[in-house]
PDB file of C-alpha atoms in Angstrom:
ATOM      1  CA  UNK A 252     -62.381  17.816  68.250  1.00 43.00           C
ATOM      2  CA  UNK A 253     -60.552  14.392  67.412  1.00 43.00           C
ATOM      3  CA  UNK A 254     -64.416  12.670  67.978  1.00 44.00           C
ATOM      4  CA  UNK A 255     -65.223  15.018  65.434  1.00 44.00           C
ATOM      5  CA  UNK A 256     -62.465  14.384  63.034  1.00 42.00           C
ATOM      6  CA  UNK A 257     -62.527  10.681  63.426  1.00 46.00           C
ATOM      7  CA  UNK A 258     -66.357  10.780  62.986  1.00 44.00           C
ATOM      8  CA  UNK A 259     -65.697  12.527  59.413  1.00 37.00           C
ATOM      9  CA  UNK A 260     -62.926  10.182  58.334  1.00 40.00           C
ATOM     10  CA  UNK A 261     -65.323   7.270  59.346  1.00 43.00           C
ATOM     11  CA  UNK A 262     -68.200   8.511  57.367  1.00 42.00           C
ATOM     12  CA  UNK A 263     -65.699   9.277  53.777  1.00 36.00           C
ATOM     13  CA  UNK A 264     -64.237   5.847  54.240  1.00 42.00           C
ATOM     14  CA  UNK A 265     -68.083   4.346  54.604  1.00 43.00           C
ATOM     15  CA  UNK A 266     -68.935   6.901  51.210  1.00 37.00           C
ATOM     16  CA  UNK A 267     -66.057   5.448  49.650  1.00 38.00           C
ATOM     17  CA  UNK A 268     -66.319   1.872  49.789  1.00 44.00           C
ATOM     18  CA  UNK A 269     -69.693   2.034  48.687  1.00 47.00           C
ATOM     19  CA  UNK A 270     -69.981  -0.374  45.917  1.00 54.00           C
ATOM     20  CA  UNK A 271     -71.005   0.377  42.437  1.00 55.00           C
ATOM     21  CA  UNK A 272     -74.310  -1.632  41.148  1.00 70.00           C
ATOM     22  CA  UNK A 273     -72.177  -5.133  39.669  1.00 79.00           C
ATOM     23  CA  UNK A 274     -74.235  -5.192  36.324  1.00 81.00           C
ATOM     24  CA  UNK A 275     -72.859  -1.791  35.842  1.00 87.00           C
ATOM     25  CA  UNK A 276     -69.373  -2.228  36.613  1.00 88.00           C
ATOM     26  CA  UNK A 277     -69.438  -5.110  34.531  1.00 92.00           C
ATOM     27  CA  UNK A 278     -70.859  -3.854  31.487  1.00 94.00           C
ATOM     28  CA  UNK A 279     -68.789  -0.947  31.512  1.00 94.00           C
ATOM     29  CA  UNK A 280     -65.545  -3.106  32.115  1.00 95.00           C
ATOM     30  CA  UNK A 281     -66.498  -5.610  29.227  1.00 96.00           C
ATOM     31  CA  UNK A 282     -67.059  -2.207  27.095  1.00 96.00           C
ATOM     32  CA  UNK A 283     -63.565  -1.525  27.578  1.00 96.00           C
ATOM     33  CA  UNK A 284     -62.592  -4.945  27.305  1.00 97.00           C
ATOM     34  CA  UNK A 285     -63.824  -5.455  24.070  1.00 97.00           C
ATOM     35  CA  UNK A 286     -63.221  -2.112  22.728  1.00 97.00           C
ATOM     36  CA  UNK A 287     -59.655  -1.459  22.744  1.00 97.00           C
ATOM     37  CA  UNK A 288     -58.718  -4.838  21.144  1.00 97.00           C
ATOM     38  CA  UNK A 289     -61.015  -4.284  18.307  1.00 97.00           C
ATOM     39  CA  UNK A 290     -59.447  -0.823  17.746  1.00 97.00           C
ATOM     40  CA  UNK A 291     -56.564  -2.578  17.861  1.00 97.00           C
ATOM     41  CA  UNK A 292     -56.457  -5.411  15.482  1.00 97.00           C
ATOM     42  CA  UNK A 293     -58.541  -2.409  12.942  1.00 97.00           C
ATOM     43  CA  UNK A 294     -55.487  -0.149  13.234  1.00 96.00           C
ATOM     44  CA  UNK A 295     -53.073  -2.882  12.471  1.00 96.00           C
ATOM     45  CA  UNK A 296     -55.293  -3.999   9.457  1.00 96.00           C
ATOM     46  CA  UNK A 297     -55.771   0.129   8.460  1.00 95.00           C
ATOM     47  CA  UNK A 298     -51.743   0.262   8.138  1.00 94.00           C
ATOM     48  CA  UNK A 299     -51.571  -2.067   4.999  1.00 93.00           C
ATOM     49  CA  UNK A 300     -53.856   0.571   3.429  1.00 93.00           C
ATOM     50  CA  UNK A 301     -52.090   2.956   0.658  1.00 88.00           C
ATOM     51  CA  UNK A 302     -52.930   6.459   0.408  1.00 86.00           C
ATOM     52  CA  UNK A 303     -51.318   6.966   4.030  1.00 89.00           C
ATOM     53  CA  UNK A 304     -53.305   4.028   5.676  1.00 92.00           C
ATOM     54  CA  UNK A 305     -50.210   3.451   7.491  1.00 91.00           C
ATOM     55  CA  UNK A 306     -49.555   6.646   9.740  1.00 94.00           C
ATOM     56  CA  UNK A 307     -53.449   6.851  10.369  1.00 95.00           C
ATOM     57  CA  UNK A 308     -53.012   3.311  11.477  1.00 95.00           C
ATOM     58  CA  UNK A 309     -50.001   4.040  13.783  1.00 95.00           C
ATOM     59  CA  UNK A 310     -52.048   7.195  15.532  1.00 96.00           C
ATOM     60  CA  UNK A 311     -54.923   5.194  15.872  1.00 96.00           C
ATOM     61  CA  UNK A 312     -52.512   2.626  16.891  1.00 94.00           C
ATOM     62  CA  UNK A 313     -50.921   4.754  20.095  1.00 96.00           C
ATOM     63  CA  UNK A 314     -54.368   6.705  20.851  1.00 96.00           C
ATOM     64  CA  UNK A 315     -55.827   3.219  21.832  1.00 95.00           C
ATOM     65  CA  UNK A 316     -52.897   1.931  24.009  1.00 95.00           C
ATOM     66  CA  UNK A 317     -53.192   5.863  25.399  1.00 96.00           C
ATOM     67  CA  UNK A 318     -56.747   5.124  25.862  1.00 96.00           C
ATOM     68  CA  UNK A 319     -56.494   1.395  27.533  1.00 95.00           C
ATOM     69  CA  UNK A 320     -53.590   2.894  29.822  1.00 94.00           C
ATOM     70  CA  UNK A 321     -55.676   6.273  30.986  1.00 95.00           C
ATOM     71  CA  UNK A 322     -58.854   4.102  31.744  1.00 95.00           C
ATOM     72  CA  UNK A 323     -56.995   1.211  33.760  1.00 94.00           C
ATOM     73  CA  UNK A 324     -54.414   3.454  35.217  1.00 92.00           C
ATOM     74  CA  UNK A 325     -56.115   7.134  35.846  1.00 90.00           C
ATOM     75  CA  UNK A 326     -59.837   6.679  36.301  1.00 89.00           C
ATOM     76  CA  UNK A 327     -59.541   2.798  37.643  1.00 91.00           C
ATOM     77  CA  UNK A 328     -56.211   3.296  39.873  1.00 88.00           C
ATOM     78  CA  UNK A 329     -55.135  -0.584  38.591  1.00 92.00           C
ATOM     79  CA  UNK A 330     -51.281   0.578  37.771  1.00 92.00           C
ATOM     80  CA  UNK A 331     -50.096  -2.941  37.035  1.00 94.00           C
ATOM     81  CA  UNK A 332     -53.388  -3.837  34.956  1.00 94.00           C
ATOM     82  CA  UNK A 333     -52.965  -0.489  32.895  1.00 95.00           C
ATOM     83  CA  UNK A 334     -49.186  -1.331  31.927  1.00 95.00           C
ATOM     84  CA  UNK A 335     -50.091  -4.586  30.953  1.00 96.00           C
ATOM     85  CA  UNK A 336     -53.065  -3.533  28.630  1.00 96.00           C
ATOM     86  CA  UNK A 337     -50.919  -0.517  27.282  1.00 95.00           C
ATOM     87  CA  UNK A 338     -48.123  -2.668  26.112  1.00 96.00           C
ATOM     88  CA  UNK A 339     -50.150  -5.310  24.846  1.00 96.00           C
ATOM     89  CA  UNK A 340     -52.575  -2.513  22.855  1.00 96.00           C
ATOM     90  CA  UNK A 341     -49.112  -1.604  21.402  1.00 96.00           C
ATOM     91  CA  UNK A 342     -48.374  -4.951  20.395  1.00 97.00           C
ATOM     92  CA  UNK A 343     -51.771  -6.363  18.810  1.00 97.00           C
ATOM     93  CA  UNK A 344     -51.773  -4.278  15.668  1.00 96.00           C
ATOM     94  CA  UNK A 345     -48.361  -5.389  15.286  1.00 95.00           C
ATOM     95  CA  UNK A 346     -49.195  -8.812  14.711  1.00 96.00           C
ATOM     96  CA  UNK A 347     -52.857  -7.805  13.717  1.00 96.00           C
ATOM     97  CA  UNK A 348     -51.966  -5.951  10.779  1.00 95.00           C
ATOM     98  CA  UNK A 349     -50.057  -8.879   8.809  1.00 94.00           C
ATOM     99  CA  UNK A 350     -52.160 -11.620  10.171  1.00 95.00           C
ATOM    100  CA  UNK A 351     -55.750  -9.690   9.056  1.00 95.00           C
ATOM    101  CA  UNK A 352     -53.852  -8.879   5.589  1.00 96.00           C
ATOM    102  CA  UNK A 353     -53.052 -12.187   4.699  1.00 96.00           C
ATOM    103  CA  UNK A 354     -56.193 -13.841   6.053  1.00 96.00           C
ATOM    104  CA  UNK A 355     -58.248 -11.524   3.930  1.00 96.00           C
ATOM    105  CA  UNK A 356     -56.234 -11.610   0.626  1.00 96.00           C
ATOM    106  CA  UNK A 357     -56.128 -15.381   0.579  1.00 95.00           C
ATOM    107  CA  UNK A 358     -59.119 -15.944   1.883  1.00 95.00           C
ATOM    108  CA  UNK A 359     -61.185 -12.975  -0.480  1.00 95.00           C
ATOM    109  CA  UNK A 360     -58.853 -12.487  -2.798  1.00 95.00           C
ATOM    110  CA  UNK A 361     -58.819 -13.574  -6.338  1.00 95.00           C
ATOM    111  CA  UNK A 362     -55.998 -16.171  -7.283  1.00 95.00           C
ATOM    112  CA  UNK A 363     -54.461 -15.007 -10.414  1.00 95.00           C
ATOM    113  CA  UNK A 364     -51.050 -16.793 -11.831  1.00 95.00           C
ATOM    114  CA  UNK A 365     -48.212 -14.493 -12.199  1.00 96.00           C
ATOM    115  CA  UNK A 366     -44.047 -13.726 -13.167  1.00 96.00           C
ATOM    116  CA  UNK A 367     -41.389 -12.498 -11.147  1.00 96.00           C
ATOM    117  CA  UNK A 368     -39.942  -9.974 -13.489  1.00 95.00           C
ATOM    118  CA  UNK A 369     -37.405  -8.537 -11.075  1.00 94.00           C
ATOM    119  CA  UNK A 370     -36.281  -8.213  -7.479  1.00 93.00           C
ATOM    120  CA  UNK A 371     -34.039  -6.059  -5.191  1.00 90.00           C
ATOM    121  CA  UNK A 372     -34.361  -3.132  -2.573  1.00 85.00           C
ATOM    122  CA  UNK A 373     -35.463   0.237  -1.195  1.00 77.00           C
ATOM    123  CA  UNK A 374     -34.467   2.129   1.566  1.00 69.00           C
ATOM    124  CA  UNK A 375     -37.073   1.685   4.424  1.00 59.00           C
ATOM    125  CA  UNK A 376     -38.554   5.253   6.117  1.00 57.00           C
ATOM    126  CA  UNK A 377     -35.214   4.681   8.122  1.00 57.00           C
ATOM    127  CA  UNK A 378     -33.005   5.542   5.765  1.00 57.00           C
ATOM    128  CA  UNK A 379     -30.589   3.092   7.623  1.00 59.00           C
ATOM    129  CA  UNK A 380     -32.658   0.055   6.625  1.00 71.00           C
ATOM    130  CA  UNK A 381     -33.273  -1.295   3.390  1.00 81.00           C
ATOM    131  CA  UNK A 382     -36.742  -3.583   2.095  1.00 84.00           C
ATOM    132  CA  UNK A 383     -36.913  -6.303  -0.608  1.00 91.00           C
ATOM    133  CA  UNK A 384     -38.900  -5.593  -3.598  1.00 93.00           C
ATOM    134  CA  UNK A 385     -40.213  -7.634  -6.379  1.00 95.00           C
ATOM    135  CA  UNK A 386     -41.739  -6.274  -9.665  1.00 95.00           C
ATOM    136  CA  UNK A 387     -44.151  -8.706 -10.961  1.00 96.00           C
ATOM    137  CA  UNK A 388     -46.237  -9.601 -13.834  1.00 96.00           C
ATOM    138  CA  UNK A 389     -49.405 -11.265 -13.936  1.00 94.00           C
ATOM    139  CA  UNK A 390     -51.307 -13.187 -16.454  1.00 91.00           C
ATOM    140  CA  UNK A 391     -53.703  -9.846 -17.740  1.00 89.00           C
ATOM    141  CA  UNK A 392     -49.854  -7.872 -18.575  1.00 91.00           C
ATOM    142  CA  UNK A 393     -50.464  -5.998 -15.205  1.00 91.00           C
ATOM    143  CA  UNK A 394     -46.983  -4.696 -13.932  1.00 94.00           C
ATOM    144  CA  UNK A 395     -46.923  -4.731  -9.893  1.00 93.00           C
ATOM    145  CA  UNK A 396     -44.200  -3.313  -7.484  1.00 93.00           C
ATOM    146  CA  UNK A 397     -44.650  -5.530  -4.264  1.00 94.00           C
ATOM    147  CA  UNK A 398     -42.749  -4.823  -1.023  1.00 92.00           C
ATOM    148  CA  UNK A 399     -42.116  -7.033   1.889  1.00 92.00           C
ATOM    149  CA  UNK A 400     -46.036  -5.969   3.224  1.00 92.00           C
ATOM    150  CA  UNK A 401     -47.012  -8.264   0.247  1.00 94.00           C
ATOM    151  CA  UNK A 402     -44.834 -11.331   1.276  1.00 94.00           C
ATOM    152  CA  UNK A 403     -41.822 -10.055  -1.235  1.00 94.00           C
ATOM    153  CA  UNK A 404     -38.999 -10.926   1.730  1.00 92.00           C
ATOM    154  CA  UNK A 405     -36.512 -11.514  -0.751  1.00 90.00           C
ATOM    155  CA  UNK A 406     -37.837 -15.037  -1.813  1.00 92.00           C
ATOM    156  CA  UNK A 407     -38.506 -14.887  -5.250  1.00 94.00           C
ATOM    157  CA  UNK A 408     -36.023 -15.167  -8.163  1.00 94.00           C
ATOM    158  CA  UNK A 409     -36.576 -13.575 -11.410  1.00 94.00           C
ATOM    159  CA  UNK A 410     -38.577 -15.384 -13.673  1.00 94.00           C
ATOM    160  CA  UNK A 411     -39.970 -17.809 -11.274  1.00 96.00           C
ATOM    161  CA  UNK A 412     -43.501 -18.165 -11.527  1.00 96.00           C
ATOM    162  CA  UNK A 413     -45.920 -17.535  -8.772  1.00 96.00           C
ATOM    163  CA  UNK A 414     -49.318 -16.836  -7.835  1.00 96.00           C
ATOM    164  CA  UNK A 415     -51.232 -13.204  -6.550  1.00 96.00           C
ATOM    165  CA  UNK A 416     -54.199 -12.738  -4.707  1.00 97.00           C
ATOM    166  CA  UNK A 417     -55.848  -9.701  -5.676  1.00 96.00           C
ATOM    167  CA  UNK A 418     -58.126  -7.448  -3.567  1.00 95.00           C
ATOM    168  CA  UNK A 419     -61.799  -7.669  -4.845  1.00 94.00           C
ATOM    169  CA  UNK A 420     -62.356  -4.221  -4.329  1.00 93.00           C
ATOM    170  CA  UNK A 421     -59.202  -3.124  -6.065  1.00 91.00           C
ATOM    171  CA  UNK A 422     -57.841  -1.353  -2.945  1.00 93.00           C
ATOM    172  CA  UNK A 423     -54.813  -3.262  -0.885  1.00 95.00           C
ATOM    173  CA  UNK A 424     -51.883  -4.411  -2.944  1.00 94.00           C
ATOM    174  CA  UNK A 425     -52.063  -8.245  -3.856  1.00 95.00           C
ATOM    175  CA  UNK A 426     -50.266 -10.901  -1.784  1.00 96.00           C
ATOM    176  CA  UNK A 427     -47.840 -12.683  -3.325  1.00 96.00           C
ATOM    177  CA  UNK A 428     -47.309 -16.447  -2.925  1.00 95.00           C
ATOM    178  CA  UNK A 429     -44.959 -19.018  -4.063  1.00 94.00           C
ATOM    179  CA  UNK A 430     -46.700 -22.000  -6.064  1.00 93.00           C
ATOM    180  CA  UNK A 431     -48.775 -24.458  -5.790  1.00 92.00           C
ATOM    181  CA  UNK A 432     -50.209 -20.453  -4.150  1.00 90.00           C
ATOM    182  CA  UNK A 433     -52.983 -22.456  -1.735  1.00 90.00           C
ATOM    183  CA  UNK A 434     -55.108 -20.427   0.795  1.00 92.00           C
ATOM    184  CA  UNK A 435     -54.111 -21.377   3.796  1.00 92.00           C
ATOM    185  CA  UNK A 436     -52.626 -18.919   6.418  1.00 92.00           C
ATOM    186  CA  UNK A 437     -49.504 -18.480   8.782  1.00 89.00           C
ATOM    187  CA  UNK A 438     -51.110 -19.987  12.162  1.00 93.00           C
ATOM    188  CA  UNK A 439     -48.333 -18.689  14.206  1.00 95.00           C
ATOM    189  CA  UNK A 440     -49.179 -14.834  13.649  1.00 94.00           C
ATOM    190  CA  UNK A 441     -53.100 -15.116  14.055  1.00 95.00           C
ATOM    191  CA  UNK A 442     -52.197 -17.295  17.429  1.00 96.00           C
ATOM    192  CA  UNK A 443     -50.070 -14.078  18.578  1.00 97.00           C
ATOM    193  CA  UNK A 444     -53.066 -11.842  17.250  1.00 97.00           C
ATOM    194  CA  UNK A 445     -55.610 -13.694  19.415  1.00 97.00           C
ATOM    195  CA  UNK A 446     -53.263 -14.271  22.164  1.00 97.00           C
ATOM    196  CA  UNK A 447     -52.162 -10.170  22.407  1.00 97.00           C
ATOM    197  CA  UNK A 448     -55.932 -10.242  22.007  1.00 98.00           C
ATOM    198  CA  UNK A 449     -56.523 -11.411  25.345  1.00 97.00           C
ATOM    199  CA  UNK A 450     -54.390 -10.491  26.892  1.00 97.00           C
ATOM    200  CA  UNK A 451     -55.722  -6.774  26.180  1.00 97.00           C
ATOM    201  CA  UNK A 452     -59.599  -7.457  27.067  1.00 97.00           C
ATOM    202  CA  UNK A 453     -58.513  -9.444  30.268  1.00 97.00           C
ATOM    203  CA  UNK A 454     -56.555  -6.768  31.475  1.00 96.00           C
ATOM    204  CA  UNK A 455     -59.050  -4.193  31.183  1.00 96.00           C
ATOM    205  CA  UNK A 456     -61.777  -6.305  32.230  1.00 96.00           C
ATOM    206  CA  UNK A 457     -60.167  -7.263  35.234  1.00 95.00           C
ATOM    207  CA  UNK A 458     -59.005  -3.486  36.316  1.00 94.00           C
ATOM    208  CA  UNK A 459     -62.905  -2.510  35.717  1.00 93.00           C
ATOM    209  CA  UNK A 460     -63.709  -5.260  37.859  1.00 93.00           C
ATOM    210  CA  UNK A 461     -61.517  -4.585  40.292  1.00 89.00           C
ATOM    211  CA  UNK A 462     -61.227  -0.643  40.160  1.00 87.00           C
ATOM    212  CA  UNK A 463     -60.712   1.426  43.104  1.00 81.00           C
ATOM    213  CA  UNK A 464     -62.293   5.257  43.240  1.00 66.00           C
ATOM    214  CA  UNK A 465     -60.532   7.966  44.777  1.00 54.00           C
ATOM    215  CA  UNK A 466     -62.445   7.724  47.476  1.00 56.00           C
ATOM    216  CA  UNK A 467     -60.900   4.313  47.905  1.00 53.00           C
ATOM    217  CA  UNK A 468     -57.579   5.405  48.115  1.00 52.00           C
ATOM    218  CA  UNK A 469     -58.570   8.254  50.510  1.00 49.00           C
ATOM    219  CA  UNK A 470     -60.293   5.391  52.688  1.00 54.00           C
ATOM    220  CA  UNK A 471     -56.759   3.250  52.107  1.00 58.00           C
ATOM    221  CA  UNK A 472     -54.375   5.856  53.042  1.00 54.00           C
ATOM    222  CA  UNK A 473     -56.550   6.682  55.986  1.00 58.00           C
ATOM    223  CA  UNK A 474     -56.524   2.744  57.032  1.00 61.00           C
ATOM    224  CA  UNK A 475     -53.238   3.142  57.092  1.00 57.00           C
ATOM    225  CA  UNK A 476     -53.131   6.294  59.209  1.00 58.00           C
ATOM    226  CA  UNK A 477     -55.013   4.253  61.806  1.00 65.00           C
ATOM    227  CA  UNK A 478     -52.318   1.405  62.038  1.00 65.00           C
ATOM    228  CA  UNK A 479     -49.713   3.675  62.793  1.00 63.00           C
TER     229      UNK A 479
END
């Protein structure tokens, strides 16, 4: 009876540590890999949207770290892989979302010279915090609202003159920039964005890599049975 049993165990742990064909597992890890992040850094860029861009950003937002945490965690058994790429999927749109937004206005947008007509602040969607706004005014007699999502952080004095970037397609706000208003980007948040980047993909690419089925924990637990 315990030739029997020990024959069995043998045989599951030999089924389990069967190996998966590599260009498999490594197309479907780099599928992952690549994935998530680019979910990512479009969620961040879908919450400077109006019309409610924002919340469909943030549930895209937590269905993707949801998403990079199940795969690593659940179906690839890699705990400390899946926390990493969870907290760094949180994290990318983050710094996505503002680095994307200003990359595209300045780079696509069109430079227009405006006014600072007036400035001061809202209450955030916590009613505790509060947001500097500017209204400005730009060279066609348009009237604007900005918020601190369009570089209005409480910079601007009014009457000072200033320059917007407006969205080709009419869609996203306009960004906001003190003069001479050139085109170049904040380096630091894009380095973050890349970085959290990364970070993501590497993390799931290495827990595909290295993933374990349940049959390899079965084989593992029963290893250990054997040393006792």
């Amino acid at each position: 009876m315990s030739t029997h049993g020990g024959s069995a165990g043998a045989q599951a742990e030999s089924a389990a540590e069967a190996p998966v064909p590599a260009p498999r597992r490594t197309l479907n890890s780099l599928k992952w890999a690549v994935l998530i992040p680019v979910v990512g850094v479009a969620a961040g860029f879908l919450t400077r949207f109006p019309y409610g861009g924002l919340w469909i950003g943030v549930v895209i937002l937590l269905g993707a770290a949801a998403a990079a945490a199940i795969v690593a965690g659940n179906s690839w058994h890699r705990a400390g892989a899946a926390t990493l790429a969870g907290f760094s999927a949180i994290a990318l749109p983050l710094f996505a979302g503002p680095g994307m937004y200003e990359l595209y206005m300045k780079q696509v947008g069109e430079r227009v010279h405006a006014a600072v007509a007036d400035t001061g602040e809202r209450r955030g969607v916590k009613r505790s915090t509060t947001l500097s706004v500017c209204r400005v005014v730009d060279t066609t007699g348009a009237v604007k609202d900005l918020s601190e999502q369009q570089n209005c952080h409480g910079q601007f004095k009014p009457g000072q003159l200033i320059v917007l970037f407006k969205d080709p397609l009419g869609v996203l706000d306009p960004w906001a920039e003190a003069l001479p208003g050139d085109r170049s980007v904040d380096p630091l948040t894009l380095q973050i964005t890349a970085g959290l980047f990364l970070v993501t993909g590497s993390s799931l690419f290495y827990a595909g890599q290295r993933r374990r089925s349940d049959g390899d924990l079965v084989a593992r637990e029963l290893r250990k049975v054997r040393r006792l």
